[in-house]
Amino acid sequence: MTQARGGGPALPLYWSEIARASAGWGLFLASLPLGPALPSGDGHPVLVLPGLLAGDGSTTALRGVLRRLGYDVHGWQLGRNVGPTTKVVRGLDRRLQELTERHGRGVSIVGWSLGGIFARTLARRSPHLVRQVVTLGSPFRLARPGQSRASAAFERFSHLHAEHLSLPLEGGAAPLPVPATSVYSRYDGIVAWRACLDTPGPLTENVEVYGSHLGLGHNPAVIWAVTDRLAQPEGSWRPFRAPVVLRPFFPRPGTPAAGARPDPGTPDPVAGSAA
């Protein structure tokens, strides 16, 4: 059972998040010698955004791997992520503009959880500055607060938010205007995995992995998927296909029901459950 009443992750998954993320850290360390097998980068800028209540320290492992592969990697440099505050909203726009001007190239954005929701917002707002978006456990199709166990934490800081995210998130929105990959796990103990599913299309895809929500940033399968996506030549995006030897680590991804919109649940004026 991966779903609790109300559509959120089952309690056993939630309670075991820290233990599973810790075990995943051990797998990450054990996989470091395999680093040379990862696809090499082309030096383009990559901006990595943390999840709710996290800062750049949470993405250190992922950014370190990407840096060693040759990317010009950047943290968001906006402190702890407590939601869409004025500092975050304005800071992300400035950061994206600054990186684009500095490198003269589009920026790939990797966003973990709430950071992925911000990444998709940036891509809609400034598609000419964004090369592609990769989200990790980001519930951008969240329909009701019960689909996330991070609602209380998000609401705690809602008085600081400059923008209020209406539910359902991205309800009726058009596909992103840039290539977008949603990496998620059915064993996510924080957000409902179905809320992370994008509608597959010419530039959109879902990639499923095994693992916890808190361990996505150092999950070896996630790192392979992220580096594979970033290594694609600009303008020649193709759907992810794992090498034969790695396919057992990438289950067949789920897809939203054809033509279905996110489960409307009960309308809520603030997306208090974004993780």
PDB file of C-alpha atoms in Angstrom:
ATOM      1  CA  MET A   1       0.000   0.000   0.000  1.00  0.00           C
ATOM      2  CA  THR A   2       1.560   3.278  -1.137  1.00  0.00           C
ATOM      3  CA  GLN A   3      -1.387   5.590  -0.619  1.00  0.00           C
ATOM      4  CA  ALA A   4      -3.213   6.680   2.515  1.00  0.00           C
ATOM      5  CA  ARG A   5      -6.788   7.849   2.833  1.00  0.00           C
ATOM      6  CA  GLY A   6      -6.965  11.303   1.286  1.00  0.00           C
ATOM      7  CA  GLY A   7      -4.501  10.475  -1.478  1.00  0.00           C
ATOM      8  CA  GLY A   8      -1.233  11.096   0.357  1.00  0.00           C
ATOM      9  CA  PRO A   9       1.593   8.604   0.955  1.00  0.00           C
ATOM     10  CA  ALA A  10       0.902   5.762   3.396  1.00  0.00           C
ATOM     11  CA  LEU A  11       2.157   6.291   6.957  1.00  0.00           C
ATOM     12  CA  PRO A  12       4.774   3.495   6.812  1.00  0.00           C
ATOM     13  CA  LEU A  13       6.405   5.266   3.870  1.00  0.00           C
ATOM     14  CA  TYR A  14       6.322   8.573   5.714  1.00  0.00           C
ATOM     15  CA  TRP A  15       7.719   7.159   8.972  1.00  0.00           C
ATOM     16  CA  SER A  16      10.539   5.366   7.165  1.00  0.00           C
ATOM     17  CA  GLU A  17      11.661   8.346   5.066  1.00  0.00           C
ATOM     18  CA  ILE A  18      14.749   9.252   7.122  1.00  0.00           C
ATOM     19  CA  ALA A  19      15.901   5.650   7.445  1.00  0.00           C
ATOM     20  CA  ARG A  20      15.459   4.999   3.741  1.00  0.00           C
ATOM     21  CA  ALA A  21      17.181   8.254   2.782  1.00  0.00           C
ATOM     22  CA  SER A  22      20.100   7.331   5.065  1.00  0.00           C
ATOM     23  CA  ALA A  23      20.387   3.917   3.419  1.00  0.00           C
ATOM     24  CA  GLY A  24      20.329   5.670   0.069  1.00  0.00           C
ATOM     25  CA  TRP A  25      23.282   7.786   1.141  1.00  0.00           C
ATOM     26  CA  GLY A  26      25.256   4.601   1.629  1.00  0.00           C
ATOM     27  CA  LEU A  27      24.339   3.498  -1.885  1.00  0.00           C
ATOM     28  CA  PHE A  28      25.425   6.884  -3.210  1.00  0.00           C
ATOM     29  CA  LEU A  29      28.851   6.587  -1.561  1.00  0.00           C
ATOM     30  CA  ALA A  30      29.226   3.032  -2.849  1.00  0.00           C
ATOM     31  CA  SER A  31      28.412   4.196  -6.389  1.00  0.00           C
ATOM     32  CA  LEU A  32      30.982   7.017  -6.494  1.00  0.00           C
ATOM     33  CA  PRO A  33      33.665   4.837  -8.153  1.00  0.00           C
ATOM     34  CA  LEU A  34      31.258   4.418 -11.076  1.00  0.00           C
ATOM     35  CA  GLY A  35      31.254   8.177 -11.704  1.00  0.00           C
ATOM     36  CA  PRO A  36      33.358   7.932 -14.900  1.00  0.00           C
ATOM     37  CA  ALA A  37      30.528   5.927 -16.491  1.00  0.00           C
ATOM     38  CA  LEU A  38      28.133   8.875 -16.224  1.00  0.00           C
ATOM     39  CA  PRO A  39      27.497  10.967 -19.361  1.00  0.00           C
ATOM     40  CA  SER A  40      29.888  13.935 -19.559  1.00  0.00           C
ATOM     41  CA  GLY A  41      28.595  17.492 -19.594  1.00  0.00           C
ATOM     42  CA  ASP A  42      29.086  20.243 -22.154  1.00  0.00           C
ATOM     43  CA  GLY A  43      29.763  23.019 -19.657  1.00  0.00           C
ATOM     44  CA  HIS A  44      26.390  24.723 -19.868  1.00  0.00           C
ATOM     45  CA  PRO A  45      24.991  26.348 -16.699  1.00  0.00           C
ATOM     46  CA  VAL A  46      22.802  24.308 -14.356  1.00  0.00           C
ATOM     47  CA  LEU A  47      20.785  25.836 -11.529  1.00  0.00           C
ATOM     48  CA  VAL A  48      19.776  23.459  -8.708  1.00  0.00           C
ATOM     49  CA  LEU A  49      16.842  24.412  -6.445  1.00  0.00           C
ATOM     50  CA  PRO A  50      16.227  22.802  -3.018  1.00  0.00           C
ATOM     51  CA  GLY A  51      12.972  21.559  -1.534  1.00  0.00           C
ATOM     52  CA  LEU A  52      10.829  22.921   1.270  1.00  0.00           C
ATOM     53  CA  LEU A  53      12.767  23.852   4.441  1.00  0.00           C
ATOM     54  CA  ALA A  54      16.053  22.951   2.733  1.00  0.00           C
ATOM     55  CA  GLY A  55      18.898  25.062   1.408  1.00  0.00           C
ATOM     56  CA  ASP A  56      21.873  24.633  -0.872  1.00  0.00           C
ATOM     57  CA  GLY A  57      23.454  22.198   1.582  1.00  0.00           C
ATOM     58  CA  SER A  58      20.822  19.600   0.673  1.00  0.00           C
ATOM     59  CA  THR A  59      21.894  19.611  -2.987  1.00  0.00           C
ATOM     60  CA  THR A  60      25.656  19.469  -2.359  1.00  0.00           C
ATOM     61  CA  ALA A  61      26.025  15.829  -3.443  1.00  0.00           C
ATOM     62  CA  LEU A  62      24.125  16.289  -6.692  1.00  0.00           C
ATOM     63  CA  ARG A  63      25.889  19.539  -7.539  1.00  0.00           C
ATOM     64  CA  GLY A  64      29.253  17.947  -6.800  1.00  0.00           C
ATOM     65  CA  VAL A  65      28.601  15.130  -9.268  1.00  0.00           C
ATOM     66  CA  LEU A  66      27.429  17.545 -11.958  1.00  0.00           C
ATOM     67  CA  ARG A  67      30.429  19.794 -11.417  1.00  0.00           C
ATOM     68  CA  ARG A  68      32.835  16.878 -11.839  1.00  0.00           C
ATOM     69  CA  LEU A  69      31.104  16.023 -15.121  1.00  0.00           C
ATOM     70  CA  GLY A  70      31.910  19.467 -16.499  1.00  0.00           C
ATOM     71  CA  TYR A  71      28.773  21.535 -15.892  1.00  0.00           C
ATOM     72  CA  ASP A  72      28.879  25.062 -14.518  1.00  0.00           C
ATOM     73  CA  VAL A  73      26.649  24.272 -11.530  1.00  0.00           C
ATOM     74  CA  HIS A  74      25.023  26.804  -9.216  1.00  0.00           C
ATOM     75  CA  GLY A  75      22.983  26.639  -6.032  1.00  0.00           C
ATOM     76  CA  TRP A  76      20.128  29.052  -5.640  1.00  0.00           C
ATOM     77  CA  GLN A  77      21.885  31.141  -2.922  1.00  0.00           C
ATOM     78  CA  LEU A  78      18.589  32.189  -1.333  1.00  0.00           C
ATOM     79  CA  GLY A  79      18.911  30.482   2.045  1.00  0.00           C
ATOM     80  CA  ARG A  80      16.319  28.087   3.379  1.00  0.00           C
ATOM     81  CA  ASN A  81      13.345  27.425   1.143  1.00  0.00           C
ATOM     82  CA  VAL A  82      10.223  28.446   3.064  1.00  0.00           C
ATOM     83  CA  GLY A  83       8.062  29.010   0.005  1.00  0.00           C
ATOM     84  CA  PRO A  84       7.452  31.754  -2.566  1.00  0.00           C
ATOM     85  CA  THR A  85       8.543  34.744  -0.504  1.00  0.00           C
ATOM     86  CA  THR A  86       9.391  38.069  -2.133  1.00  0.00           C
ATOM     87  CA  LYS A  87      13.083  37.225  -1.698  1.00  0.00           C
ATOM     88  CA  VAL A  88      12.643  33.924  -3.540  1.00  0.00           C
ATOM     89  CA  VAL A  89      10.375  35.154  -6.329  1.00  0.00           C
ATOM     90  CA  ARG A  90      12.570  38.132  -7.187  1.00  0.00           C
ATOM     91  CA  GLY A  91      15.796  36.304  -6.418  1.00  0.00           C
ATOM     92  CA  LEU A  92      15.093  33.421  -8.783  1.00  0.00           C
ATOM     93  CA  ASP A  93      14.232  35.744 -11.645  1.00  0.00           C
ATOM     94  CA  ARG A  94      17.469  37.672 -11.052  1.00  0.00           C
ATOM     95  CA  ARG A  95      19.522  34.490 -10.697  1.00  0.00           C
ATOM     96  CA  LEU A  96      18.241  33.054 -13.965  1.00  0.00           C
ATOM     97  CA  GLN A  97      18.811  36.307 -15.826  1.00  0.00           C
ATOM     98  CA  GLU A  98      22.302  36.665 -14.363  1.00  0.00           C
ATOM     99  CA  LEU A  99      23.377  33.131 -15.296  1.00  0.00           C
ATOM    100  CA  THR A 100      22.039  33.460 -18.823  1.00  0.00           C
ATOM    101  CA  GLU A 101      23.851  36.736 -19.391  1.00  0.00           C
ATOM    102  CA  ARG A 102      27.072  35.444 -17.855  1.00  0.00           C
ATOM    103  CA  HIS A 103      27.217  32.308 -20.014  1.00  0.00           C
ATOM    104  CA  GLY A 104      25.361  33.423 -23.112  1.00  0.00           C
ATOM    105  CA  ARG A 105      23.459  30.119 -23.015  1.00  0.00           C
ATOM    106  CA  GLY A 106      20.154  28.773 -21.720  1.00  0.00           C
ATOM    107  CA  VAL A 107      20.146  27.417 -18.168  1.00  0.00           C
ATOM    108  CA  SER A 108      19.030  23.894 -17.240  1.00  0.00           C
ATOM    109  CA  ILE A 109      17.096  23.904 -13.963  1.00  0.00           C
ATOM    110  CA  VAL A 110      16.975  20.921 -11.630  1.00  0.00           C
ATOM    111  CA  GLY A 111      14.406  21.353  -8.866  1.00  0.00           C
ATOM    112  CA  TRP A 112      13.800  19.045  -5.913  1.00  0.00           C
ATOM    113  CA  SER A 113      10.222  18.925  -4.604  1.00  0.00           C
ATOM    114  CA  LEU A 114       9.023  22.523  -4.099  1.00  0.00           C
ATOM    115  CA  GLY A 115      12.158  23.612  -5.970  1.00  0.00           C
ATOM    116  CA  GLY A 116      10.792  21.797  -9.009  1.00  0.00           C
ATOM    117  CA  ILE A 117       7.542  23.725  -8.820  1.00  0.00           C
ATOM    118  CA  PHE A 118       9.611  26.932  -8.823  1.00  0.00           C
ATOM    119  CA  ALA A 119      11.642  25.582 -11.769  1.00  0.00           C
ATOM    120  CA  ARG A 120       8.515  25.010 -13.838  1.00  0.00           C
ATOM    121  CA  THR A 121       7.237  28.480 -12.965  1.00  0.00           C
ATOM    122  CA  LEU A 122      10.522  30.004 -14.137  1.00  0.00           C
ATOM    123  CA  ALA A 123      10.314  28.053 -17.397  1.00  0.00           C
ATOM    124  CA  ARG A 124       6.804  29.353 -18.068  1.00  0.00           C
ATOM    125  CA  ARG A 125       7.774  32.903 -17.158  1.00  0.00           C
ATOM    126  CA  SER A 126      11.062  33.023 -19.100  1.00  0.00           C
ATOM    127  CA  PRO A 127      11.213  30.111 -21.583  1.00  0.00           C
ATOM    128  CA  HIS A 128      13.855  31.911 -23.663  1.00  0.00           C
ATOM    129  CA  LEU A 129      16.267  31.649 -20.722  1.00  0.00           C
ATOM    130  CA  VAL A 130      15.655  27.975 -19.868  1.00  0.00           C
ATOM    131  CA  ARG A 131      17.215  25.046 -21.700  1.00  0.00           C
ATOM    132  CA  GLN A 132      15.281  22.319 -19.892  1.00  0.00           C
ATOM    133  CA  VAL A 133      13.680  21.457 -16.544  1.00  0.00           C
ATOM    134  CA  VAL A 134      14.212  18.309 -14.471  1.00  0.00           C
ATOM    135  CA  THR A 135      12.098  17.891 -11.342  1.00  0.00           C
ATOM    136  CA  LEU A 136      12.711  15.443  -8.489  1.00  0.00           C
ATOM    137  CA  GLY A 137       9.629  14.385  -6.559  1.00  0.00           C
ATOM    138  CA  SER A 138       7.853  17.649  -7.384  1.00  0.00           C
ATOM    139  CA  PRO A 139       4.046  17.532  -6.923  1.00  0.00           C
ATOM    140  CA  PHE A 140       3.267  20.093  -9.620  1.00  0.00           C
ATOM    141  CA  ARG A 141      -0.099  18.400 -10.240  1.00  0.00           C
ATOM    142  CA  LEU A 142      -1.130  18.635  -6.588  1.00  0.00           C
ATOM    143  CA  ALA A 143      -4.927  18.798  -6.325  1.00  0.00           C
ATOM    144  CA  ARG A 144      -5.571  18.952  -2.583  1.00  0.00           C
ATOM    145  CA  PRO A 145      -3.551  19.386   0.630  1.00  0.00           C
ATOM    146  CA  GLY A 146      -4.071  15.754   1.644  1.00  0.00           C
ATOM    147  CA  GLN A 147      -1.775  14.602  -1.152  1.00  0.00           C
ATOM    148  CA  SER A 148       1.260  15.863   0.740  1.00  0.00           C
ATOM    149  CA  ARG A 149       2.507  15.380   4.286  1.00  0.00           C
ATOM    150  CA  ALA A 150       4.376  18.695   4.104  1.00  0.00           C
ATOM    151  CA  SER A 151       1.254  20.861   4.277  1.00  0.00           C
ATOM    152  CA  ALA A 152       1.701  21.958   7.900  1.00  0.00           C
ATOM    153  CA  ALA A 153       5.320  22.985   7.264  1.00  0.00           C
ATOM    154  CA  PHE A 154       4.344  24.983   4.189  1.00  0.00           C
ATOM    155  CA  GLU A 155       1.426  26.689   5.939  1.00  0.00           C
ATOM    156  CA  ARG A 156       3.657  27.704   8.834  1.00  0.00           C
ATOM    157  CA  PHE A 157       5.356  30.213   6.555  1.00  0.00           C
ATOM    158  CA  SER A 158       2.374  31.213   4.403  1.00  0.00           C
ATOM    159  CA  HIS A 159       2.252  34.673   5.990  1.00  0.00           C
ATOM    160  CA  LEU A 160       5.631  35.338   4.339  1.00  0.00           C
ATOM    161  CA  HIS A 161       4.570  34.286   0.856  1.00  0.00           C
ATOM    162  CA  ALA A 162       4.368  36.896  -1.869  1.00  0.00           C
ATOM    163  CA  GLU A 163       2.611  34.487  -4.229  1.00  0.00           C
ATOM    164  CA  HIS A 164      -0.130  32.048  -3.256  1.00  0.00           C
ATOM    165  CA  LEU A 165      -0.273  28.859  -5.273  1.00  0.00           C
ATOM    166  CA  SER A 166      -3.864  27.868  -6.040  1.00  0.00           C
ATOM    167  CA  LEU A 167      -4.955  24.253  -6.114  1.00  0.00           C
ATOM    168  CA  PRO A 168      -5.012  22.315  -8.300  1.00  0.00           C
ATOM    169  CA  LEU A 169      -1.503  23.330  -9.277  1.00  0.00           C
ATOM    170  CA  GLU A 170      -1.117  23.790 -13.032  1.00  0.00           C
ATOM    171  CA  GLY A 171      -4.815  23.017 -13.433  1.00  0.00           C
ATOM    172  CA  GLY A 172      -5.583  23.391 -17.119  1.00  0.00           C
ATOM    173  CA  ALA A 173      -2.095  24.755 -17.850  1.00  0.00           C
ATOM    174  CA  ALA A 174      -0.477  24.072 -21.197  1.00  0.00           C
ATOM    175  CA  PRO A 175       2.625  21.843 -21.347  1.00  0.00           C
ATOM    176  CA  LEU A 176       5.909  23.524 -20.499  1.00  0.00           C
ATOM    177  CA  PRO A 177       7.412  25.335 -23.494  1.00  0.00           C
ATOM    178  CA  VAL A 178      10.800  23.657 -22.835  1.00  0.00           C
ATOM    179  CA  PRO A 179      11.840  19.993 -22.427  1.00  0.00           C
ATOM    180  CA  ALA A 180      10.667  18.705 -19.045  1.00  0.00           C
ATOM    181  CA  THR A 181      11.464  15.495 -17.164  1.00  0.00           C
ATOM    182  CA  SER A 182       9.673  14.527 -13.952  1.00  0.00           C
ATOM    183  CA  VAL A 183      11.631  12.019 -11.856  1.00  0.00           C
ATOM    184  CA  TYR A 184       9.537  10.473  -9.087  1.00  0.00           C
ATOM    185  CA  SER A 185       9.118   7.390  -6.884  1.00  0.00           C
ATOM    186  CA  ARG A 186       5.991   5.414  -6.002  1.00  0.00           C
ATOM    187  CA  TYR A 187       7.626   4.912  -2.606  1.00  0.00           C
ATOM    188  CA  ASP A 188       7.781   8.648  -1.887  1.00  0.00           C
ATOM    189  CA  GLY A 189       6.719   9.149   1.723  1.00  0.00           C
ATOM    190  CA  ILE A 190       6.144  12.907   1.510  1.00  0.00           C
ATOM    191  CA  VAL A 191       4.093  13.596  -1.615  1.00  0.00           C
ATOM    192  CA  ALA A 192       1.673  11.511  -3.638  1.00  0.00           C
ATOM    193  CA  TRP A 193       3.553  10.137  -6.617  1.00  0.00           C
ATOM    194  CA  ARG A 194       0.566  10.643  -8.914  1.00  0.00           C
ATOM    195  CA  ALA A 195       0.827  14.389  -8.263  1.00  0.00           C
ATOM    196  CA  CYS A 196       4.293  14.265  -9.859  1.00  0.00           C
ATOM    197  CA  LEU A 197       3.113  12.849 -13.185  1.00  0.00           C
ATOM    198  CA  ASP A 198       3.280  15.022 -16.266  1.00  0.00           C
ATOM    199  CA  THR A 199       1.295  14.336 -19.411  1.00  0.00           C
ATOM    200  CA  PRO A 200       3.786  12.724 -21.822  1.00  0.00           C
ATOM    201  CA  GLY A 201       4.290  14.698 -24.996  1.00  0.00           C
ATOM    202  CA  PRO A 202       6.893  15.770 -27.562  1.00  0.00           C
ATOM    203  CA  LEU A 203       8.932  17.536 -24.852  1.00  0.00           C
ATOM    204  CA  THR A 204       7.633  15.992 -21.616  1.00  0.00           C
ATOM    205  CA  GLU A 205       8.247  12.689 -19.862  1.00  0.00           C
ATOM    206  CA  ASN A 206       8.112  10.866 -16.535  1.00  0.00           C
ATOM    207  CA  VAL A 207      10.979   8.768 -15.168  1.00  0.00           C
ATOM    208  CA  GLU A 208      10.249   6.438 -12.258  1.00  0.00           C
ATOM    209  CA  VAL A 209      12.858   5.280  -9.755  1.00  0.00           C
ATOM    210  CA  TYR A 210      12.869   3.343  -6.494  1.00  0.00           C
ATOM    211  CA  GLY A 211      13.561   5.350  -3.364  1.00  0.00           C
ATOM    212  CA  SER A 212      12.486   7.859  -0.746  1.00  0.00           C
ATOM    213  CA  HIS A 213      11.590  11.518  -1.195  1.00  0.00           C
ATOM    214  CA  LEU A 214      14.353  12.764   1.098  1.00  0.00           C
ATOM    215  CA  GLY A 215      16.915  10.633  -0.722  1.00  0.00           C
ATOM    216  CA  LEU A 216      16.166  11.733  -4.272  1.00  0.00           C
ATOM    217  CA  GLY A 217      19.091  14.159  -4.360  1.00  0.00           C
ATOM    218  CA  HIS A 218      21.642  11.382  -3.819  1.00  0.00           C
ATOM    219  CA  ASN A 219      19.788   8.411  -5.304  1.00  0.00           C
ATOM    220  CA  PRO A 220      22.160   6.781  -7.847  1.00  0.00           C
ATOM    221  CA  ALA A 221      19.306   6.079 -10.298  1.00  0.00           C
ATOM    222  CA  VAL A 222      18.159   9.702 -10.060  1.00  0.00           C
ATOM    223  CA  ILE A 223      21.701  10.918 -10.662  1.00  0.00           C
ATOM    224  CA  TRP A 224      21.978   8.732 -13.755  1.00  0.00           C
ATOM    225  CA  ALA A 225      18.667  10.069 -15.100  1.00  0.00           C
ATOM    226  CA  VAL A 226      19.591  13.694 -14.379  1.00  0.00           C
ATOM    227  CA  THR A 227      23.032  13.430 -15.983  1.00  0.00           C
ATOM    228  CA  ASP A 228      21.564  11.643 -19.003  1.00  0.00           C
ATOM    229  CA  ARG A 229      19.013  14.428 -19.504  1.00  0.00           C
ATOM    230  CA  LEU A 230      21.541  17.229 -19.075  1.00  0.00           C
ATOM    231  CA  ALA A 231      23.999  15.613 -21.500  1.00  0.00           C
ATOM    232  CA  GLN A 232      21.657  15.865 -24.476  1.00  0.00           C
ATOM    233  CA  PRO A 233      22.803  18.301 -27.165  1.00  0.00           C
ATOM    234  CA  GLU A 234      20.780  21.490 -27.072  1.00  0.00           C
ATOM    235  CA  GLY A 235      17.867  21.365 -29.471  1.00  0.00           C
ATOM    236  CA  SER A 236      17.887  17.566 -29.864  1.00  0.00           C
ATOM    237  CA  TRP A 237      15.890  16.362 -26.859  1.00  0.00           C
ATOM    238  CA  ARG A 238      14.767  12.737 -26.824  1.00  0.00           C
ATOM    239  CA  PRO A 239      12.862  10.730 -24.191  1.00  0.00           C
ATOM    240  CA  PHE A 240      14.896   8.963 -21.521  1.00  0.00           C
ATOM    241  CA  ARG A 241      15.896   5.370 -22.167  1.00  0.00           C
ATOM    242  CA  ALA A 242      18.094   3.654 -19.605  1.00  0.00           C
ATOM    243  CA  PRO A 243      20.920   1.371 -20.727  1.00  0.00           C
ATOM    244  CA  VAL A 244      19.916  -2.301 -20.723  1.00  0.00           C
ATOM    245  CA  VAL A 245      21.939  -3.119 -17.597  1.00  0.00           C
ATOM    246  CA  LEU A 246      20.243  -0.299 -15.645  1.00  0.00           C
ATOM    247  CA  ARG A 247      16.643  -0.855 -16.722  1.00  0.00           C
ATOM    248  CA  PRO A 248      15.724  -2.861 -13.584  1.00  0.00           C
ATOM    249  CA  PHE A 249      16.297   0.354 -11.600  1.00  0.00           C
ATOM    250  CA  PHE A 250      13.781   2.282 -13.718  1.00  0.00           C
ATOM    251  CA  PRO A 251      10.261   0.804 -13.566  1.00  0.00           C
ATOM    252  CA  ARG A 252       7.823   1.599 -16.324  1.00  0.00           C
ATOM    253  CA  PRO A 253       6.503   5.066 -15.430  1.00  0.00           C
ATOM    254  CA  GLY A 254       2.867   5.758 -14.719  1.00  0.00           C
ATOM    255  CA  THR A 255       0.863   8.174 -16.823  1.00  0.00           C
ATOM    256  CA  PRO A 256      -2.102  10.399 -16.043  1.00  0.00           C
ATOM    257  CA  ALA A 257      -5.449   9.172 -17.329  1.00  0.00           C
ATOM    258  CA  ALA A 258      -5.940  10.247 -20.927  1.00  0.00           C
ATOM    259  CA  GLY A 259      -7.402  13.715 -21.029  1.00  0.00           C
ATOM    260  CA  ALA A 260      -7.757  13.798 -17.268  1.00  0.00           C
ATOM    261  CA  ARG A 261      -7.067  16.873 -15.229  1.00  0.00           C
ATOM    262  CA  PRO A 262      -5.654  16.606 -11.729  1.00  0.00           C
ATOM    263  CA  ASP A 263      -8.093  15.225  -9.157  1.00  0.00           C
ATOM    264  CA  PRO A 264      -9.922  18.402  -8.109  1.00  0.00           C
ATOM    265  CA  GLY A 265     -10.568  17.298  -4.550  1.00  0.00           C
ATOM    266  CA  THR A 266     -11.725  20.297  -2.548  1.00  0.00           C
ATOM    267  CA  PRO A 267     -10.714  23.675  -3.973  1.00  0.00           C
ATOM    268  CA  ASP A 268      -8.225  25.435  -1.779  1.00  0.00           C
ATOM    269  CA  PRO A 269      -6.931  28.993  -2.229  1.00  0.00           C
ATOM    270  CA  VAL A 270      -3.395  28.193  -1.094  1.00  0.00           C
ATOM    271  CA  ALA A 271      -1.265  25.222  -2.069  1.00  0.00           C
ATOM    272  CA  GLY A 272      -0.350  24.589   1.527  1.00  0.00           C
ATOM    273  CA  SER A 273       0.829  21.092   0.775  1.00  0.00           C
ATOM    274  CA  ALA A 274       3.547  21.831  -1.743  1.00  0.00           C
ATOM    275  CA  ALA A 275       6.654  20.038  -0.538  1.00  0.00           C
TER     276      ALA A 275
END
